[in-house]
């Protein structure tokens, strides 16, 4: 990528990926910079920002004090959502481009920006506790004014879900309707649909993992070596079970061997793996799963240090979003109970609780990798050629992606 400062301007779209998101959905006027520079308030539009809090109860004879906190908290969420989208889009833009000349600094850019998303999400998880200083009775004083508004209508949160890779077929319907039905603005609907059509971070990650060096059958052929070791370990378990003289213990060992055999067979048999993908139990392609497993097993090799860190950060993002959902569910239960409808017409607590399942985990396959790890002393040794490949970054562009430089 050209390293000039306008690479990531708001209007740029590369390979179908929108590099930024403007909630205003309209062309913004160009800003005039005074000769003497800009003051703090002018640069940040503080006057406009602080004028955005308009409690509806202020229009009545009984203004509710805590409504201001409610508004501030949710506006802060939306500002941070916008930053998360900005970071995710920049990572997607890097991972969606492949060229021959490589600068490994992009691995650092990706990890840095994903780490920033992790820290923002940690902040958002903790922010719920501030809102919980408002009591249910306080909330009841202005809740009726919110209908039909609902957090479910957050356009940016839906964009985050889609850009990460939440699949529509795995979503819980909002009431009995598709989640898009809740939005009325055609521009918003088009924006969300576009985010569904663009390659998600999960899809781009899979393409990246499929190019992991060492998967090539005519080179190191990691998968066959790994499969050979696993089959030897399983055979050893079966032999130990057969030698057991205590019938009860023998039954337990055989049952354990059978479970492990079926589990590993689900990744060795492509058809079984694809069937699990079709059911939504797995997200990664068979080859992407192989790449993720190889990176995890050989993470100590210099070339896999950063890729392994990226996989860890993506799991952190998934976990933190789940924690944020959980805190939101608990707050709703505390504020309105389990049997009232949400302000937007949803089933409230019960709907939100359904979003805590693995169906909403984008990188669930990364969490499940631990199931398929093998003891360190059983990891297939690298050949001298493969050892060299993983010790240097000479051909990283062909396998681990990309040479694009992004300058803020």
Short mmCIF file of C-alpha atoms in Angstrom, two decimals:
data_model
loop_
_atom_site.label_atom_id
_atom_site.label_comp_id
_atom_site.label_asym_id
_atom_site.label_seq_id
_atom_site.Cartn_x
_atom_site.Cartn_y
_atom_site.Cartn_z
CA UNK A 1 0.00 0.00 0.00
CA UNK A 2 1.07 3.56 -0.69
CA UNK A 3 2.38 5.00 2.57
CA UNK A 4 0.89 8.45 2.04
CA UNK A 5 -1.35 9.77 4.80
CA UNK A 6 -4.61 9.53 2.84
CA UNK A 7 -4.48 5.73 2.42
CA UNK A 8 -7.22 5.17 4.96
CA UNK A 9 -9.46 8.14 4.17
CA UNK A 10 -13.17 7.82 4.91
CA UNK A 11 -14.07 7.43 1.26
CA UNK A 12 -11.64 4.63 0.45
CA UNK A 13 -13.06 1.24 -0.43
CA UNK A 14 -10.59 -1.49 -1.31
CA UNK A 15 -11.66 -4.92 -2.51
CA UNK A 16 -15.14 -4.30 -1.19
CA UNK A 17 -13.98 -3.34 2.30
CA UNK A 18 -15.11 0.03 3.61
CA UNK A 19 -12.16 1.51 5.46
CA UNK A 20 -14.26 3.56 7.85
CA UNK A 21 -17.82 4.04 9.02
CA UNK A 22 -19.62 7.35 9.40
CA UNK A 23 -22.80 7.11 11.46
CA UNK A 24 -23.97 10.40 9.95
CA UNK A 25 -24.40 8.56 6.60
CA UNK A 26 -24.00 11.89 4.83
CA UNK A 27 -21.13 13.85 3.32
CA UNK A 28 -19.44 15.88 6.04
CA UNK A 29 -18.37 19.44 5.38
CA UNK A 30 -14.65 20.00 5.03
CA UNK A 31 -13.08 21.60 8.09
CA UNK A 32 -11.23 24.89 7.81
CA UNK A 33 -8.02 24.92 9.81
CA UNK A 34 -7.15 28.43 11.12
CA UNK A 35 -3.66 29.78 10.45
CA UNK A 36 -2.84 29.67 14.13
CA UNK A 37 -3.97 26.08 14.48
CA UNK A 38 -7.03 24.67 16.19
CA UNK A 39 -8.05 24.92 19.81
CA UNK A 40 -8.92 21.83 21.85
CA UNK A 41 -12.65 22.45 21.75
CA UNK A 42 -12.65 23.24 18.03
CA UNK A 43 -10.65 20.17 17.11
CA UNK A 44 -12.87 17.80 19.10
CA UNK A 45 -16.16 19.60 18.40
CA UNK A 46 -16.73 19.61 22.14
CA UNK A 47 -19.67 22.00 21.89
CA UNK A 48 -21.48 19.62 19.51
CA UNK A 49 -20.50 16.58 21.54
CA UNK A 50 -21.80 18.00 24.82
CA UNK A 51 -25.05 19.16 23.23
CA UNK A 52 -26.01 15.59 22.27
CA UNK A 53 -27.44 14.70 25.69
CA UNK A 54 -31.14 15.54 25.66
CA UNK A 55 -33.07 13.67 28.36
CA UNK A 56 -36.66 13.24 27.25
CA UNK A 57 -37.88 13.73 30.81
CA UNK A 58 -36.40 17.26 30.69
CA UNK A 59 -39.42 18.12 28.54
CA UNK A 60 -41.73 17.15 31.39
CA UNK A 61 -42.29 18.65 34.82
CA UNK A 62 -40.40 15.73 36.41
CA UNK A 63 -36.91 15.42 34.98
CA UNK A 64 -35.25 12.14 36.02
CA UNK A 65 -31.69 12.64 37.22
CA UNK A 66 -30.36 9.20 36.15
CA UNK A 67 -31.55 9.50 32.55
CA UNK A 68 -28.49 11.66 31.88
CA UNK A 69 -26.21 8.81 33.02
CA UNK A 70 -28.13 6.37 30.82
CA UNK A 71 -27.61 8.56 27.76
CA UNK A 72 -23.94 9.28 28.45
CA UNK A 73 -23.14 5.59 28.97
CA UNK A 74 -24.75 4.46 25.72
CA UNK A 75 -23.26 7.33 23.71
CA UNK A 76 -19.83 6.35 25.06
CA UNK A 77 -20.51 2.78 23.90
CA UNK A 78 -21.28 4.04 20.41
CA UNK A 79 -18.09 6.11 20.26
CA UNK A 80 -16.00 3.11 21.26
CA UNK A 81 -17.92 0.91 18.81
CA UNK A 82 -16.89 3.32 16.08
CA UNK A 83 -13.23 2.98 17.09
CA UNK A 84 -13.52 -0.83 17.14
CA UNK A 85 -14.92 -0.74 13.60
CA UNK A 86 -12.06 1.54 12.56
CA UNK A 87 -9.50 -0.95 13.91
CA UNK A 88 -11.21 -4.06 12.52
CA UNK A 89 -11.57 -2.50 9.07
CA UNK A 90 -7.88 -1.60 8.99
CA UNK A 91 -6.91 -5.19 9.88
CA UNK A 92 -9.30 -6.58 7.27
CA UNK A 93 -7.82 -4.25 4.70
CA UNK A 94 -4.30 -5.54 5.40
CA UNK A 95 -5.34 -9.18 5.37
CA UNK A 96 -7.35 -8.80 2.18
CA UNK A 97 -4.32 -7.80 0.08
CA UNK A 98 -1.58 -10.05 -1.21
CA UNK A 99 1.52 -8.94 -3.05
CA UNK A 100 4.94 -10.43 -3.58
CA UNK A 101 7.08 -7.89 -1.72
CA UNK A 102 6.67 -8.27 2.01
CA UNK A 103 7.24 -6.18 5.09
CA UNK A 104 6.77 -8.24 8.23
CA UNK A 105 5.96 -5.05 10.15
CA UNK A 106 2.36 -5.69 9.14
CA UNK A 107 2.24 -8.52 11.65
CA UNK A 108 3.04 -5.95 14.33
CA UNK A 109 0.39 -3.59 12.94
CA UNK A 110 -2.25 -6.31 13.10
CA UNK A 111 -1.34 -7.39 16.63
CA UNK A 112 -1.19 -3.79 17.81
CA UNK A 113 -4.64 -2.94 16.48
CA UNK A 114 -6.26 -6.15 17.64
CA UNK A 115 -4.73 -5.56 21.07
CA UNK A 116 -6.28 -2.10 21.04
CA UNK A 117 -9.68 -3.67 20.34
CA UNK A 118 -9.12 -6.02 23.28
CA UNK A 119 -8.36 -3.11 25.63
CA UNK A 120 -11.41 -1.16 24.42
CA UNK A 121 -13.64 -4.19 25.01
CA UNK A 122 -12.23 -4.57 28.53
CA UNK A 123 -13.21 -0.97 29.14
CA UNK A 124 -16.72 -1.59 27.80
CA UNK A 125 -17.14 -4.65 30.00
CA UNK A 126 -16.26 -2.58 33.08
CA UNK A 127 -18.43 0.33 31.97
CA UNK A 128 -21.58 -1.68 32.70
CA UNK A 129 -20.87 -1.38 36.42
CA UNK A 130 -21.24 2.41 36.18
CA UNK A 131 -24.70 2.04 34.68
CA UNK A 132 -25.61 -0.36 37.48
CA UNK A 133 -25.32 2.49 39.97
CA UNK A 134 -28.79 3.36 38.68
CA UNK A 135 -31.46 1.42 40.57
CA UNK A 136 -34.37 -0.41 38.89
CA UNK A 137 -36.79 2.11 40.39
CA UNK A 138 -34.77 4.98 38.93
CA UNK A 139 -34.85 3.32 35.52
CA UNK A 140 -38.59 2.75 35.75
CA UNK A 141 -39.09 6.51 36.02
CA UNK A 142 -38.07 7.07 32.39
CA UNK A 143 -38.15 3.61 30.79
CA UNK A 144 -41.56 4.13 29.19
CA UNK A 145 -40.19 7.11 27.27
CA UNK A 146 -37.65 4.82 25.52
CA UNK A 147 -40.12 2.68 23.60
CA UNK A 148 -39.57 1.57 20.87
CA UNK A 149 -35.84 2.35 21.29
CA UNK A 150 -33.61 -0.61 22.11
CA UNK A 151 -29.93 -1.43 22.29
CA UNK A 152 -30.73 -4.05 19.66
CA UNK A 153 -31.03 -1.14 17.23
CA UNK A 154 -27.34 -0.25 17.54
CA UNK A 155 -26.23 -0.19 13.92
CA UNK A 156 -22.58 -0.20 14.87
CA UNK A 157 -22.81 -3.28 17.06
CA UNK A 158 -24.44 -5.18 14.18
CA UNK A 159 -21.62 -3.99 11.94
CA UNK A 160 -19.04 -5.23 14.45
CA UNK A 161 -20.75 -8.64 14.52
CA UNK A 162 -20.83 -8.89 10.73
CA UNK A 163 -17.30 -7.59 10.20
CA UNK A 164 -15.98 -10.13 12.70
CA UNK A 165 -18.00 -12.93 11.10
CA UNK A 166 -21.20 -13.72 13.03
CA UNK A 167 -23.26 -15.84 10.64
CA UNK A 168 -26.86 -14.83 10.01
CA UNK A 169 -28.10 -18.42 10.05
CA UNK A 170 -26.78 -18.81 13.59
CA UNK A 171 -28.44 -15.69 14.97
CA UNK A 172 -31.42 -15.82 17.30
CA UNK A 173 -34.36 -14.10 15.65
CA UNK A 174 -35.47 -10.82 17.19
CA UNK A 175 -38.99 -11.81 18.18
CA UNK A 176 -40.01 -13.70 15.07
CA UNK A 177 -38.24 -11.44 12.59
CA UNK A 178 -34.87 -11.24 10.90
CA UNK A 179 -32.61 -8.81 12.75
CA UNK A 180 -32.68 -6.34 9.82
CA UNK A 181 -36.44 -5.85 10.25
CA UNK A 182 -35.83 -3.67 13.29
CA UNK A 183 -34.17 -0.97 11.16
CA UNK A 184 -36.18 1.49 9.09
CA UNK A 185 -33.60 3.77 7.48
CA UNK A 186 -32.85 2.38 3.98
CA UNK A 187 -29.27 3.70 4.13
CA UNK A 188 -28.69 1.86 7.41
CA UNK A 189 -30.16 -1.34 5.99
CA UNK A 190 -27.93 -1.06 2.91
CA UNK A 191 -24.90 -0.46 5.12
CA UNK A 192 -25.59 -3.55 7.21
CA UNK A 193 -26.24 -5.66 4.11
CA UNK A 194 -22.93 -4.50 2.67
CA UNK A 195 -21.18 -5.62 5.86
CA UNK A 196 -22.76 -9.06 5.36
CA UNK A 197 -21.43 -9.29 1.80
CA UNK A 198 -17.87 -8.09 2.46
CA UNK A 199 -15.26 -10.64 3.56
CA UNK A 200 -15.37 -10.84 7.34
CA UNK A 201 -12.30 -10.98 9.54
CA UNK A 202 -13.06 -14.66 10.17
CA UNK A 203 -13.10 -15.42 6.42
CA UNK A 204 -9.88 -13.48 5.82
CA UNK A 205 -8.25 -15.22 8.76
CA UNK A 206 -9.09 -18.59 7.25
CA UNK A 207 -7.57 -17.62 3.90
CA UNK A 208 -4.47 -16.48 5.78
CA UNK A 209 -4.22 -19.72 7.79
CA UNK A 210 -4.67 -21.84 4.66
CA UNK A 211 -1.36 -20.41 3.43
CA UNK A 212 0.54 -21.45 6.57
CA UNK A 213 4.03 -22.64 5.56
CA UNK A 214 4.44 -26.34 6.24
CA UNK A 215 1.01 -27.47 5.10
CA UNK A 216 2.21 -28.18 1.56
CA UNK A 217 2.09 -31.90 0.79
CA UNK A 218 5.24 -31.71 -1.31
CA UNK A 219 7.14 -29.98 1.50
CA UNK A 220 6.91 -30.59 5.26
CA UNK A 221 3.35 -32.00 5.01
CA UNK A 222 2.48 -31.21 8.62
CA UNK A 223 -0.99 -32.76 8.54
CA UNK A 224 0.19 -36.26 7.64
CA UNK A 225 2.96 -36.12 10.24
CA UNK A 226 0.52 -34.90 12.87
CA UNK A 227 -2.01 -37.59 11.94
CA UNK A 228 0.66 -40.30 12.22
CA UNK A 229 1.61 -39.16 15.73
CA UNK A 230 -2.03 -38.99 16.86
CA UNK A 231 -2.75 -42.48 15.55
CA UNK A 232 0.31 -43.80 17.42
CA UNK A 233 -0.87 -42.14 20.64
CA UNK A 234 -4.37 -43.57 20.23
CA UNK A 235 -2.97 -47.03 19.57
CA UNK A 236 -0.87 -46.72 22.70
CA UNK A 237 -4.00 -45.84 24.68
CA UNK A 238 -5.84 -48.83 23.23
CA UNK A 239 -2.97 -51.17 24.13
CA UNK A 240 -2.87 -49.87 27.70
CA UNK A 241 -6.62 -50.39 27.99
CA UNK A 242 -6.39 -53.96 26.71
CA UNK A 243 -3.70 -54.77 29.27
CA UNK A 244 -5.78 -53.52 32.17
CA UNK A 245 -6.91 -56.40 34.39
CA UNK A 246 -9.49 -54.48 36.41
CA UNK A 247 -12.66 -54.71 34.31
CA UNK A 248 -14.16 -51.48 35.60
CA UNK A 249 -10.99 -49.52 34.93
CA UNK A 250 -10.62 -51.25 31.57
CA UNK A 251 -14.11 -50.14 30.55
CA UNK A 252 -13.30 -46.54 31.50
CA UNK A 253 -10.05 -46.61 29.51
CA UNK A 254 -11.75 -48.11 26.46
CA UNK A 255 -14.55 -45.55 26.63
CA UNK A 256 -11.94 -42.77 26.83
CA UNK A 257 -10.06 -44.25 23.86
CA UNK A 258 -13.28 -44.45 21.85
CA UNK A 259 -14.22 -40.83 22.59
CA UNK A 260 -10.77 -39.59 21.62
CA UNK A 261 -10.77 -41.68 18.44
CA UNK A 262 -14.13 -40.27 17.36
CA UNK A 263 -13.02 -36.75 18.20
CA UNK A 264 -9.82 -36.92 16.17
CA UNK A 265 -11.66 -38.68 13.37
CA UNK A 266 -13.87 -35.60 13.12
CA UNK A 267 -10.86 -33.54 12.04
CA UNK A 268 -9.09 -36.21 9.97
CA UNK A 269 -12.21 -37.08 7.97
CA UNK A 270 -12.92 -34.08 5.72
CA UNK A 271 -16.54 -35.13 5.19
CA UNK A 272 -17.22 -35.25 8.91
CA UNK A 273 -15.52 -31.88 9.38
CA UNK A 274 -17.61 -30.35 6.60
CA UNK A 275 -20.77 -31.81 8.15
CA UNK A 276 -19.91 -30.07 11.42
CA UNK A 277 -19.37 -26.84 9.50
CA UNK A 278 -22.77 -27.19 7.86
CA UNK A 279 -24.34 -27.58 11.31
CA UNK A 280 -22.54 -24.50 12.57
CA UNK A 281 -20.47 -26.43 15.11
CA UNK A 282 -17.29 -25.43 13.29
CA UNK A 283 -16.47 -22.29 11.33
CA UNK A 284 -13.02 -22.88 9.83
CA UNK A 285 -12.34 -24.71 6.60
CA UNK A 286 -10.43 -27.96 6.96
CA UNK A 287 -7.18 -26.46 5.74
CA UNK A 288 -7.55 -23.33 7.91
CA UNK A 289 -7.98 -25.60 10.92
CA UNK A 290 -4.76 -27.36 9.97
CA UNK A 291 -2.95 -24.03 9.74
CA UNK A 292 -4.24 -22.86 13.13
CA UNK A 293 -3.16 -26.12 14.74
CA UNK A 294 0.30 -25.95 13.20
CA UNK A 295 0.77 -22.36 14.37
CA UNK A 296 -0.30 -23.41 17.87
CA UNK A 297 2.04 -26.39 18.05
CA UNK A 298 5.09 -24.60 16.60
CA UNK A 299 4.43 -21.21 18.21
CA UNK A 300 8.00 -21.07 19.58
CA UNK A 301 9.41 -20.81 16.07
CA UNK A 302 10.21 -17.16 15.24
CA UNK A 303 7.98 -17.04 12.19
CA UNK A 304 4.93 -18.22 14.14
CA UNK A 305 5.34 -15.93 17.16
CA UNK A 306 3.21 -13.11 15.80
CA UNK A 307 0.61 -15.35 14.11
CA UNK A 308 0.10 -17.21 17.39
CA UNK A 309 -0.31 -13.89 19.21
CA UNK A 310 -2.94 -12.89 16.65
CA UNK A 311 -4.91 -16.09 17.30
CA UNK A 312 -4.78 -15.40 21.05
CA UNK A 313 -6.02 -11.84 20.56
CA UNK A 314 -8.95 -13.02 18.44
CA UNK A 315 -9.96 -15.40 21.22
CA UNK A 316 -9.70 -12.52 23.68
CA UNK A 317 -12.02 -10.45 21.48
CA UNK A 318 -14.55 -13.27 21.32
CA UNK A 319 -14.37 -13.82 25.09
CA UNK A 320 -14.73 -10.14 25.93
CA UNK A 321 -17.73 -9.68 23.65
CA UNK A 322 -19.32 -12.67 25.38
CA UNK A 323 -18.54 -11.11 28.77
CA UNK A 324 -20.04 -7.82 27.61
CA UNK A 325 -23.19 -9.65 26.48
CA UNK A 326 -23.32 -11.47 29.81
CA UNK A 327 -22.99 -8.24 31.82
CA UNK A 328 -25.72 -6.72 29.68
CA UNK A 329 -27.97 -9.72 30.31
CA UNK A 330 -27.41 -9.48 34.06
CA UNK A 331 -28.08 -5.75 34.01
CA UNK A 332 -31.35 -6.25 32.13
CA UNK A 333 -32.39 -8.94 34.60
CA UNK A 334 -31.60 -6.57 37.44
CA UNK A 335 -33.42 -3.60 35.88
CA UNK A 336 -36.57 -5.12 34.41
CA UNK A 337 -36.61 -8.75 35.57
CA UNK A 338 -36.94 -11.91 33.49
CA UNK A 339 -40.56 -11.64 32.36
CA UNK A 340 -40.89 -8.13 30.94
CA UNK A 341 -40.41 -7.29 27.27
CA UNK A 342 -37.51 -5.11 26.20
CA UNK A 343 -38.19 -1.51 25.21
CA UNK A 344 -37.82 -2.43 21.55
CA UNK A 345 -40.37 -5.24 21.75
CA UNK A 346 -37.94 -8.14 22.19
CA UNK A 347 -38.36 -10.80 24.86
CA UNK A 348 -35.82 -8.83 26.89
CA UNK A 349 -33.80 -11.02 29.22
CA UNK A 350 -34.60 -14.32 27.46
CA UNK A 351 -33.57 -12.99 24.05
CA UNK A 352 -30.32 -11.55 25.38
CA UNK A 353 -29.49 -14.75 27.24
CA UNK A 354 -29.76 -16.69 23.97
CA UNK A 355 -26.91 -14.60 22.51
CA UNK A 356 -24.47 -16.04 25.07
CA UNK A 357 -24.23 -19.38 23.26
CA UNK A 358 -21.31 -20.52 21.09
CA UNK A 359 -23.47 -19.69 18.07
CA UNK A 360 -22.30 -16.10 18.51
CA UNK A 361 -18.63 -17.01 19.00
CA UNK A 362 -16.88 -16.20 15.73
CA UNK A 363 -13.58 -17.90 16.54
CA UNK A 364 -14.95 -20.93 18.37
CA UNK A 365 -12.56 -23.19 16.43
CA UNK A 366 -9.59 -21.45 18.03
CA UNK A 367 -11.00 -22.21 21.48
CA UNK A 368 -11.43 -25.85 20.51
CA UNK A 369 -7.82 -26.22 19.30
CA UNK A 370 -6.75 -27.23 22.79
CA UNK A 371 -8.75 -30.42 22.32
CA UNK A 372 -6.39 -31.49 19.55
CA UNK A 373 -3.05 -30.50 21.04
CA UNK A 374 -0.50 -33.24 21.62
CA UNK A 375 2.33 -33.42 24.19
CA UNK A 376 5.28 -31.22 23.32
CA UNK A 377 7.65 -34.21 23.14
CA UNK A 378 5.36 -35.81 20.52
CA UNK A 379 5.25 -32.84 18.14
CA UNK A 380 6.76 -33.94 14.79
CA UNK A 381 10.32 -32.56 14.55
CA UNK A 382 10.94 -30.01 11.85
CA UNK A 383 13.16 -30.91 8.92
CA UNK A 384 16.26 -28.71 8.49
CA UNK A 385 14.58 -26.98 5.53
CA UNK A 386 11.37 -26.35 7.50
CA UNK A 387 13.34 -25.17 10.50
CA UNK A 388 15.00 -22.58 8.30
CA UNK A 389 11.68 -21.47 6.79
CA UNK A 390 10.25 -20.86 10.25
CA UNK A 391 13.37 -19.09 11.45
CA UNK A 392 13.38 -16.37 8.79
CA UNK A 393 10.77 -14.24 7.06
CA UNK A 394 12.05 -14.56 3.50
CA UNK A 395 8.88 -15.87 1.85
CA UNK A 396 6.26 -14.82 4.33
CA UNK A 397 4.29 -13.00 1.62
CA UNK A 398 3.47 -16.22 -0.19
CA UNK A 399 2.14 -17.92 2.89
CA UNK A 400 1.35 -15.67 5.82
CA UNK A 401 0.24 -12.45 4.02
CA UNK A 402 0.94 -9.32 3.18
CA UNK A 403 3.23 -6.46 2.45
CA UNK A 404 0.83 -3.59 2.87
CA UNK A 405 2.00 -0.73 5.04
CA UNK A 406 -0.60 1.41 6.76
CA UNK A 407 0.37 4.79 8.14
CA UNK A 408 -2.08 6.59 10.40
#
